[in-house]
């Protein structure tokens, strides 16, 4: 027990000694030696200018406390915190960098009592333009140089809330390494979020779904939020405007929350399920937008604690609405809600850094960016999957709406739309085309004599035959209950059209044994082939129907061709008269032969 107690005392003593040193996150070489470790004291903001001089005159009057590992600098709007440390003397001058890892500190001043006890040697922070900083960095950083005598420095913190981060002391090489990590981090940020925004916009161009635009806005505001969080906004985008730097610390996340609420309002389809849930999300988004604008106009009008509570409220509203929508049947809301989990973990990583569990701010930001990007990518993929499922469903519905359920052939209205388009192409490109119209002669008596199962089997078999005969560019359609049509794209020849009709008849004749009927399919087939003369779709359909009606009067040829002029009734009458005259002439010639006359008129004199 004595050994354990002694060991714990030694550990606590070493921890307390180490805690009064600066933080060294990138230390790989020698470290500066402190003659006096870090100490701190609180003072009113009004007494700040006289504090260094008063300390120089009477150091024992100020009770500095040791800076331990759990020390939180209790800065407020009216109270500052002063840190004091002394660098040991060195034979040659050595340059060191003091960095304040906190990105939201209001003002930090570095005093050197050996130079000037009243004015700060270097200044940085949100309230000071980045161009006025002594070092061009994204975080408040100062340069101190040792000499052959001990040098005492003060760090004065002005902030509206407590500062839990410990200042970091590093060499020039370590500081350069950290700057390179920042450059890599910014490149990672630009690449990841930039590619995702481009993907969202490109998907919107293809799918014409506005939900991808809302996701792009969400990604853009998240990108802006991280730029501000990393200090890149005040460092590069608006380096001479400290007011915007301070205002955007909370306006950027508020813009991000507004875009988040609007995205989930659109992506969850809350408008179709519940008007109340949709209006709640829209109201919260509008509230975030108003607070962001107010924050830009008046920085100190809203306290940071209230904004933190508001952020928590927004997150709870989104989670509650998505869970409620999922309970109402919108299972896709759970998949969208899953995208918030990595983002919540990213926020937790920043809280872990503020609590001191993570010591490297660059590592924390990388972890946070990767988690946020993972959540956004998940949301993008979930939207892609849902949009694909909706597209497949709409295509299936359109296919069912455009095709006949019994035969699987295209409906008549679709065929009548495609027929004039095919004729127009044939005329413009000087290509032939063809139209085959089929009439099922014994359709009505066959259906009355069969059961519904066999009726469906007959119709399905005929649809399969026509779809098998038709090419990919052709159209097989069902016009009426007993009429069917094939639109044959050109170029096509007369013999090919005749061969297609023969294939249809052959396939249906072979089906007699399959259905147990002597002749289940009796067809008349009329074929129209395009000529060089322009013709309209109604004329083609009328010509085919006329030829099928003519074939109903005892013809023995089940397949007949019809020209475009066959739709002309005058031409039909002339053709009919010509055939009648030819038949009469043949009869007259037969009757005029001697053998026939001997049989018909035996009383006539014989030669």
XYZ file of C-alpha atoms in Angstrom:
607
model
C 0.000 0.000 0.000
C 2.875 2.415 0.814
C 4.419 1.615 -2.548
C 1.149 2.268 -4.421
C 0.569 5.537 -2.544
C 4.134 6.693 -3.234
C 3.787 5.768 -6.895
C 0.532 7.712 -7.213
C 2.073 10.725 -5.496
C 5.012 10.637 -7.906
C 2.660 10.376 -10.886
C 0.517 13.254 -9.658
C 3.601 15.361 -9.013
C 4.965 14.639 -12.493
C 1.568 15.330 -14.029
C 1.268 18.635 -12.202
C 4.782 19.620 -13.289
C 4.107 18.651 -16.882
C 0.720 20.353 -16.868
C 2.382 23.733 -16.235
C 4.305 23.373 -19.480
C 3.042 24.303 -22.925
C 1.403 21.652 -25.042
C 3.798 20.091 -27.589
C 1.664 18.201 -30.143
C 4.338 18.129 -32.877
C 7.511 17.900 -30.787
C 10.236 15.742 -32.276
C 13.408 17.638 -31.314
C 14.570 19.831 -28.475
C 12.115 21.852 -26.430
C 12.568 25.309 -24.931
C 13.378 25.498 -21.265
C 11.020 27.541 -19.076
C 12.549 29.262 -16.082
C 9.029 29.838 -14.781
C 6.180 27.560 -15.941
C 2.773 28.669 -17.102
C 0.700 30.546 -14.554
C -2.543 32.411 -14.867
C -4.558 35.082 -13.140
C -7.893 36.742 -13.795
C -8.338 40.494 -14.053
C -11.003 42.963 -15.024
C -10.897 44.210 -18.588
C -10.722 47.828 -17.390
C -7.446 47.116 -15.513
C -5.796 45.381 -18.455
C -3.529 48.223 -19.699
C -1.924 48.753 -16.246
C -1.471 45.117 -15.317
C 1.965 44.521 -16.925
C 3.377 47.711 -15.443
C 1.899 46.891 -12.043
C 3.414 43.433 -12.182
C 6.795 44.876 -13.117
C 6.599 47.267 -10.171
C 5.289 44.780 -7.584
C 5.191 41.118 -8.738
C 4.222 39.829 -5.278
C 0.910 41.705 -5.409
C -0.514 39.365 -8.050
C -1.382 35.828 -7.085
C -0.775 33.744 -10.198
C -2.136 30.200 -10.037
C -0.416 27.171 -11.623
C -1.743 26.191 -15.032
C -2.821 22.572 -14.529
C -4.052 20.026 -17.043
C -7.690 20.723 -16.121
C -7.433 24.495 -16.082
C -10.137 26.325 -18.006
C -9.458 30.008 -18.543
C -12.556 31.750 -17.074
C -12.797 34.588 -19.574
C -16.031 36.583 -19.843
C -17.178 39.745 -21.576
C -15.833 41.886 -18.706
C -13.040 39.721 -17.330
C -9.753 38.723 -18.991
C -7.194 36.060 -18.177
C -3.430 36.641 -18.185
C -0.870 33.878 -18.671
C 2.726 34.392 -17.544
C 5.805 32.366 -18.452
C 9.548 32.959 -18.597
C 11.932 31.531 -21.196
C 15.383 30.516 -19.990
C 18.458 32.237 -21.351
C 20.224 30.630 -24.304
C 23.709 31.136 -25.719
C 22.336 31.724 -29.235
C 18.913 33.209 -30.106
C 16.217 30.595 -30.721
C 12.839 31.214 -32.365
C 9.724 29.482 -31.112
C 6.059 29.641 -32.114
C 3.190 29.961 -29.638
C -0.078 28.835 -31.177
C -3.573 29.088 -29.687
C -5.414 26.094 -31.158
C -8.852 27.554 -30.397
C -10.315 29.070 -33.565
C -13.014 31.195 -31.928
C -10.964 33.210 -29.454
C -11.893 36.905 -29.532
C -8.504 38.555 -28.924
C -5.089 37.392 -27.744
C -2.217 39.801 -27.038
C 1.423 38.946 -26.365
C 3.326 41.293 -24.016
C 7.085 41.328 -23.596
C 8.116 43.100 -20.400
C 11.652 43.436 -21.642
C 10.533 45.504 -24.610
C 7.435 47.465 -23.669
C 5.318 46.954 -20.582
C 2.257 48.827 -21.788
C 1.706 47.873 -25.425
C 1.274 44.383 -26.857
C 4.099 43.154 -29.033
C 1.834 40.918 -31.145
C -1.949 40.585 -31.440
C -4.321 38.125 -33.076
C -7.881 36.843 -32.813
C -11.284 37.154 -34.405
C -11.631 40.848 -33.620
C -8.367 41.631 -35.458
C -8.015 41.341 -39.230
C -5.824 38.448 -40.311
C -3.749 40.801 -42.407
C -2.712 42.561 -39.142
C -1.480 39.345 -37.513
C 2.257 39.024 -37.099
C 2.124 35.537 -38.646
C -0.066 34.626 -41.614
C -1.856 31.621 -40.145
C -5.441 30.510 -39.641
C -5.086 30.268 -35.838
C -3.712 32.939 -33.468
C 0.063 32.379 -33.492
C 2.990 34.395 -32.070
C 6.743 34.231 -32.450
C 9.052 34.532 -29.448
C 12.847 34.667 -29.526
C 15.146 33.746 -26.653
C 18.293 35.667 -25.747
C 21.209 35.481 -23.312
C 18.936 36.656 -20.494
C 15.633 35.357 -19.187
C 12.594 36.851 -20.907
C 9.142 37.075 -19.339
C 6.023 37.122 -21.526
C 2.340 37.672 -20.880
C -0.581 36.308 -22.914
C -3.810 38.219 -22.439
C -7.012 36.384 -23.431
C -10.138 38.397 -24.212
C -13.150 36.216 -24.845
C -16.852 35.971 -24.043
C -16.695 32.396 -22.759
C -14.248 30.028 -21.094
C -11.263 28.734 -23.075
C -10.376 25.075 -22.301
C -7.530 24.709 -24.852
C -3.910 24.906 -23.772
C -1.470 27.054 -25.772
C 1.021 25.113 -27.861
C 4.756 25.842 -28.045
C 6.566 24.415 -31.061
C 9.642 24.909 -33.159
C 9.683 26.449 -36.625
C 9.956 23.024 -38.266
C 7.001 21.672 -36.287
C 4.997 24.752 -37.163
C 5.829 24.225 -40.849
C 4.748 20.588 -40.597
C 1.424 21.645 -39.089
C 0.957 24.182 -41.911
C 1.512 21.425 -44.470
C -1.089 19.301 -42.712
C -3.487 22.224 -42.913
C -2.840 22.521 -46.656
C -3.518 18.807 -47.131
C -6.656 19.123 -45.042
C -7.946 22.053 -47.101
C -7.199 20.143 -50.319
C -9.086 17.161 -48.940
C -11.972 19.429 -48.027
C -12.118 21.081 -51.441
C -11.829 17.789 -53.306
C -14.397 15.806 -51.344
C -17.093 18.440 -51.050
C -16.458 19.807 -54.543
C -16.889 16.397 -56.182
C -20.065 15.750 -54.215
C -21.559 19.115 -55.235
C -20.725 18.438 -58.892
C -22.306 14.975 -58.616
C -25.497 16.461 -57.122
C -25.835 19.063 -59.874
C -25.097 16.506 -62.605
C -27.672 14.102 -61.160
C -30.244 16.891 -61.123
C -29.531 17.575 -64.799
C -30.140 13.923 -65.610
C -32.996 13.022 -63.259
C -34.710 16.461 -63.129
C -35.373 15.925 -59.426
C -35.110 19.091 -57.311
C -34.201 17.111 -54.186
C -30.656 16.851 -55.563
C -30.497 20.655 -55.684
C -31.459 20.807 -52.009
C -28.721 18.263 -51.257
C -26.240 20.396 -53.235
C -27.232 23.411 -51.113
C -26.738 21.308 -47.976
C -23.267 20.253 -49.155
C -22.342 23.844 -50.071
C -23.357 25.241 -46.678
C -21.514 22.407 -44.912
C -18.450 23.244 -46.976
C -18.739 26.908 -45.951
C -19.174 25.893 -42.314
C -15.945 23.891 -42.349
C -14.062 26.691 -44.083
C -15.115 29.016 -41.277
C -14.421 26.388 -38.619
C -10.894 25.869 -39.930
C -10.251 29.606 -40.000
C -9.827 29.600 -43.769
C -12.586 32.168 -44.281
C -10.969 34.938 -42.274
C -7.518 33.845 -43.407
C -8.089 33.841 -47.187
C -11.660 34.789 -48.176
C -12.161 37.960 -46.086
C -8.743 38.596 -44.446
C -9.362 42.340 -43.854
C -12.809 42.072 -42.293
C -12.770 40.930 -38.642
C -16.489 41.715 -38.292
C -17.443 39.094 -40.891
C -15.000 36.663 -39.277
C -16.799 36.981 -35.947
C -20.294 36.951 -37.438
C -19.727 33.897 -39.626
C -18.664 31.797 -36.639
C -22.359 31.217 -35.948
C -24.014 32.407 -39.177
C -22.297 29.683 -41.228
C -23.598 26.794 -39.049
C -27.049 28.429 -38.989
C -27.068 28.542 -42.788
C -26.007 24.910 -42.723
C -28.850 23.967 -40.364
C -31.362 25.813 -42.551
C -30.195 23.917 -45.634
C -30.290 20.656 -43.651
C -33.916 21.202 -42.583
C -34.949 22.151 -46.102
C -33.233 19.077 -47.540
C -34.966 16.702 -45.144
C -38.298 18.441 -45.788
C -37.883 17.735 -49.506
C -36.227 14.325 -49.321
C -38.617 12.837 -46.748
C -41.705 13.668 -48.856
C -43.298 15.043 -45.728
C -45.580 17.216 -47.855
C -47.367 14.101 -49.161
C -47.579 12.377 -45.766
C -48.194 15.134 -43.239
C -48.638 18.845 -43.828
C -47.840 19.474 -40.160
C -44.427 17.757 -40.311
C -43.566 19.533 -43.560
C -44.534 22.933 -42.174
C -42.561 22.255 -38.997
C -39.380 21.518 -40.940
C -39.926 24.564 -43.143
C -40.537 26.752 -40.085
C -37.340 25.528 -38.431
C -35.389 26.143 -41.654
C -36.830 29.653 -41.875
C -35.964 30.263 -38.215
C -32.352 29.219 -38.822
C -32.174 31.526 -41.823
C -33.568 34.480 -39.854
C -31.167 33.860 -36.949
C -28.239 33.672 -39.382
C -29.151 37.022 -40.933
C -29.674 38.594 -37.496
C -26.309 37.228 -36.390
C -24.668 38.828 -39.423
C -26.284 42.185 -38.638
C -25.791 42.144 -34.831
C -23.035 39.913 -33.503
C -23.760 40.245 -29.782
C -27.551 40.307 -30.008
C -27.877 36.541 -29.430
C -25.815 34.699 -26.844
C -23.761 31.728 -27.930
C -25.409 29.493 -25.329
C -28.827 30.210 -26.842
C -27.490 29.371 -30.285
C -26.157 26.082 -28.913
C -29.583 25.244 -27.503
C -31.127 26.166 -30.846
C -28.762 23.801 -32.697
C -29.752 20.998 -30.329
C -33.435 21.809 -30.889
C -33.018 21.678 -34.680
C -31.311 18.292 -34.491
C -34.035 16.873 -32.248
C -36.786 18.194 -34.538
C -35.226 16.537 -37.593
C -34.783 13.215 -35.796
C -38.319 13.295 -34.350
C -39.923 14.122 -37.706
C -37.994 11.427 -39.574
C -38.842 8.793 -36.956
C -42.504 9.790 -37.038
C -42.595 9.615 -40.843
C -40.995 6.175 -40.758
C -43.691 5.021 -38.356
C -46.311 6.207 -40.852
C -44.962 3.935 -43.572
C -42.090 5.990 -45.038
C -39.365 3.434 -44.408
C -36.951 5.414 -46.552
C -36.825 8.057 -43.809
C -34.755 5.683 -41.674
C -32.151 5.447 -44.444
C -32.023 9.235 -44.671
C -31.785 9.524 -40.904
C -28.826 7.122 -40.944
C -26.890 9.776 -42.847
C -27.099 12.066 -39.812
C -25.293 9.606 -37.554
C -21.781 10.202 -38.992
C -22.445 13.957 -38.875
C -23.424 13.677 -35.223
C -20.203 11.734 -34.610
C -18.308 14.563 -36.351
C -19.844 17.044 -33.934
C -18.939 14.709 -31.089
C -15.295 14.694 -32.207
C -15.161 18.481 -31.909
C -16.742 18.256 -28.447
C -14.119 15.657 -27.505
C -11.415 18.098 -28.578
C -12.978 20.864 -26.491
C -13.058 18.464 -23.517
C -9.365 17.683 -23.961
C -9.759 14.055 -25.010
C -8.219 14.839 -28.422
C -5.071 16.962 -28.458
C -4.415 17.572 -32.184
C -6.767 20.017 -33.830
C -5.724 18.898 -37.339
C -6.498 15.259 -36.546
C -9.821 16.302 -35.060
C -10.758 18.286 -38.161
C -9.732 15.448 -40.490
C -11.822 12.995 -38.492
C -14.757 15.409 -38.497
C -14.525 16.110 -42.248
C -14.309 12.426 -43.156
C -17.333 11.582 -41.008
C -19.356 14.462 -42.436
C -18.423 13.490 -45.973
C -19.436 9.907 -45.208
C -22.870 11.056 -44.049
C -23.385 13.299 -47.088
C -22.282 10.536 -49.454
C -24.704 8.158 -47.763
C -27.528 10.654 -48.302
C -26.555 11.047 -51.958
C -26.477 7.277 -52.550
C -29.797 6.855 -50.707
C -31.384 9.453 -52.989
C -29.875 7.770 -56.061
C -31.269 4.408 -54.979
C -34.700 5.846 -54.224
C -34.775 7.773 -57.492
C -33.802 4.621 -59.368
C -36.557 2.637 -57.649
C -39.082 5.364 -58.481
C -37.879 5.406 -62.102
C -38.227 1.628 -62.407
C -41.685 1.817 -60.838
C -42.806 4.585 -63.206
C -41.393 2.730 -66.201
C -43.228 -0.418 -65.115
C -46.464 1.532 -64.691
C -45.972 3.158 -68.080
C -45.282 -0.242 -69.634
C -48.431 -1.683 -68.080
C -50.380 1.337 -69.263
C -49.004 1.093 -72.820
C -49.296 -2.671 -73.319
C -52.113 -5.186 -73.402
C -52.136 -7.399 -70.310
C -53.441 -10.505 -72.098
C -51.062 -10.576 -75.081
C -48.183 -8.355 -73.938
C -48.516 -6.307 -77.138
C -48.574 -2.520 -77.419
C -51.927 -0.761 -77.102
C -53.682 0.680 -80.130
C -53.138 4.324 -79.129
C -49.353 3.806 -78.978
C -49.333 2.104 -82.382
C -51.383 4.925 -83.902
C -48.824 7.405 -82.529
C -45.864 5.462 -83.917
C -47.378 4.841 -87.361
C -47.183 8.472 -88.637
C -43.693 8.788 -87.136
C -42.549 5.724 -89.067
C -44.082 7.040 -92.299
C -42.384 10.411 -91.772
C -39.012 8.749 -91.331
C -39.549 6.602 -94.415
C -40.370 9.689 -96.484
C -37.491 11.824 -95.230
C -34.812 9.118 -95.404
C -36.146 7.508 -98.624
C -36.509 4.173 -96.856
C -39.212 1.636 -97.328
C -41.391 0.423 -94.503
C -44.249 -1.962 -94.075
C -47.444 -2.481 -92.109
C -49.022 -5.889 -91.489
C -52.604 -6.061 -90.216
C -54.003 -9.371 -88.987
C -57.614 -10.330 -88.437
C -58.467 -13.327 -86.263
C -61.460 -14.784 -88.063
C -62.718 -17.370 -85.553
C -61.923 -15.281 -82.477
C -65.483 -14.889 -81.145
C -66.670 -18.537 -81.483
C -63.315 -19.821 -80.211
C -63.449 -17.706 -77.050
C -67.026 -18.699 -76.315
C -66.148 -22.382 -76.436
C -63.040 -22.254 -74.209
C -62.425 -21.733 -70.521
C -60.820 -18.479 -69.289
C -57.500 -20.281 -68.708
C -57.344 -21.526 -72.309
C -58.431 -18.134 -73.611
C -55.528 -16.488 -71.810
C -53.169 -19.173 -73.102
C -54.259 -18.561 -76.722
C -53.844 -14.788 -76.425
C -50.480 -15.145 -74.713
C -49.243 -17.545 -77.411
C -50.263 -15.163 -80.187
C -48.556 -12.254 -78.414
C -45.375 -14.293 -78.080
C -45.466 -15.185 -81.786
C -45.879 -11.566 -82.890
C -43.211 -10.284 -80.478
C -40.828 -12.983 -81.678
C -41.382 -12.101 -85.320
C -41.002 -8.356 -84.720
C -37.490 -6.934 -84.477
C -36.298 -4.553 -81.763
C -37.100 -1.539 -83.930
C -40.524 -2.872 -84.954
C -43.819 -2.529 -83.079
C -46.318 -5.324 -82.428
C -49.706 -3.997 -81.279
C -53.238 -5.159 -80.572
C -55.771 -2.869 -82.247
C -59.089 -4.407 -81.301
C -60.226 -7.674 -79.806
C -59.559 -9.568 -83.062
C -57.251 -7.191 -84.983
C -53.460 -6.969 -84.653
C -50.776 -4.871 -86.340
C -47.049 -5.012 -87.019
C -45.147 -1.803 -87.876
C -42.042 -2.852 -89.810
C -39.285 -0.251 -90.029
C -37.389 0.067 -93.295
C -35.591 -0.751 -95.372
C -37.796 -3.775 -96.021
C -38.581 -5.744 -99.176
C -41.768 -7.343 -100.439
C -40.375 -10.838 -100.053
C -39.357 -10.139 -96.443
C -42.856 -8.925 -95.577
C -44.317 -12.050 -97.155
C -41.852 -14.194 -95.203
C -42.893 -12.566 -91.932
C -46.544 -13.343 -92.651
C -45.642 -16.930 -93.467
C -43.791 -17.240 -90.171
C -46.863 -16.020 -88.277
C -49.156 -18.479 -90.018
C -46.723 -21.360 -89.571
C -46.229 -20.712 -85.853
C -49.989 -20.572 -85.296
C -50.693 -23.710 -87.334
C -48.203 -25.650 -85.238
C -50.086 -24.627 -82.092
C -53.109 -26.796 -82.943
C -51.767 -29.840 -81.093
C -50.673 -27.718 -78.125
C -54.167 -26.386 -77.364
C -56.150 -29.469 -78.412
C -58.161 -27.597 -81.024
C -58.372 -28.522 -84.724
C -57.776 -24.969 -85.979
C -57.568 -22.379 -83.197
C -56.057 -19.653 -85.387
C -57.654 -18.614 -88.685
C -56.100 -15.428 -89.980
C -56.466 -12.979 -92.833
C -53.348 -10.899 -93.275
C -53.175 -7.662 -95.249
C -49.761 -6.175 -96.043
C -48.979 -2.594 -97.016
C -45.571 -1.637 -98.360
C -44.428 1.973 -98.658
C -44.037 3.513 -102.115
C -42.372 6.745 -103.177
C -45.717 8.539 -102.982
C -46.383 10.355 -99.669
C -49.228 8.793 -97.758
C -50.820 9.508 -94.369
C -51.359 7.127 -91.494
C -55.204 7.158 -91.744
C -54.972 6.248 -95.415
C -52.729 3.276 -94.659
C -55.020 2.009 -91.889
C -58.095 2.443 -94.084
C -56.461 0.610 -96.978
C -55.547 -2.351 -94.770
C -59.040 -2.581 -93.254
C -60.618 -2.370 -96.710
C -58.454 -5.189 -97.988
C -59.329 -7.334 -94.945
C -63.036 -6.710 -95.581
C -62.623 -7.690 -99.216
C -60.803 -10.846 -98.182
C -63.824 -11.888 -96.102
C -65.838 -12.743 -99.248
C -64.638 -16.283 -99.853
C -61.003 -15.645 -100.795
C -58.626 -18.575 -100.664
C -55.491 -16.470 -100.193
C -55.024 -15.616 -96.475
C -52.181 -13.168 -97.228
C -52.600 -10.294 -99.686
C -50.659 -7.112 -100.422
C -52.301 -3.749 -100.730
C -50.825 -0.574 -102.224
C -51.288 2.936 -100.927
C -53.726 3.624 -103.770
C -55.971 0.798 -102.595
C -57.603 3.161 -100.147
C -59.035 5.107 -103.074
C -62.595 3.932 -103.630
C -62.585 5.006 -107.322
C -59.490 2.963 -107.976
C -61.059 -0.014 -106.185
C -64.157 0.236 -108.386
C -62.111 0.448 -111.549
C -60.064 -2.575 -110.526
C -63.247 -4.517 -109.721
C -64.797 -3.600 -113.093
C -61.636 -4.612 -114.907
C -61.630 -8.008 -113.241
C -65.323 -8.435 -114.090
C -64.671 -7.609 -117.733
C -61.802 -10.060 -117.855
C -63.977 -12.811 -116.423
C -66.745 -12.037 -118.960
C -64.270 -12.128 -121.834
C -62.992 -15.497 -120.675
C -66.534 -16.860 -120.490
C -67.260 -15.576 -124.009
C -64.129 -17.208 -125.330
C -65.046 -20.526 -123.741
C -68.573 -20.421 -125.086
C -67.254 -19.679 -128.588
C -65.159 -22.868 -128.760
C -66.643 -25.724 -131.060
C -66.661 -28.390 -128.382
C -68.629 -26.249 -125.981
C -71.089 -25.168 -128.690
C -71.736 -28.845 -129.589
C -72.598 -29.620 -126.035
C -74.626 -26.486 -125.364
C -76.464 -26.372 -128.835
C -76.706 -29.884 -130.414
C -79.241 -28.663 -133.110
C -76.725 -26.299 -134.717
C -75.129 -27.555 -138.033
C -71.752 -29.206 -137.667
C -68.811 -28.452 -139.931
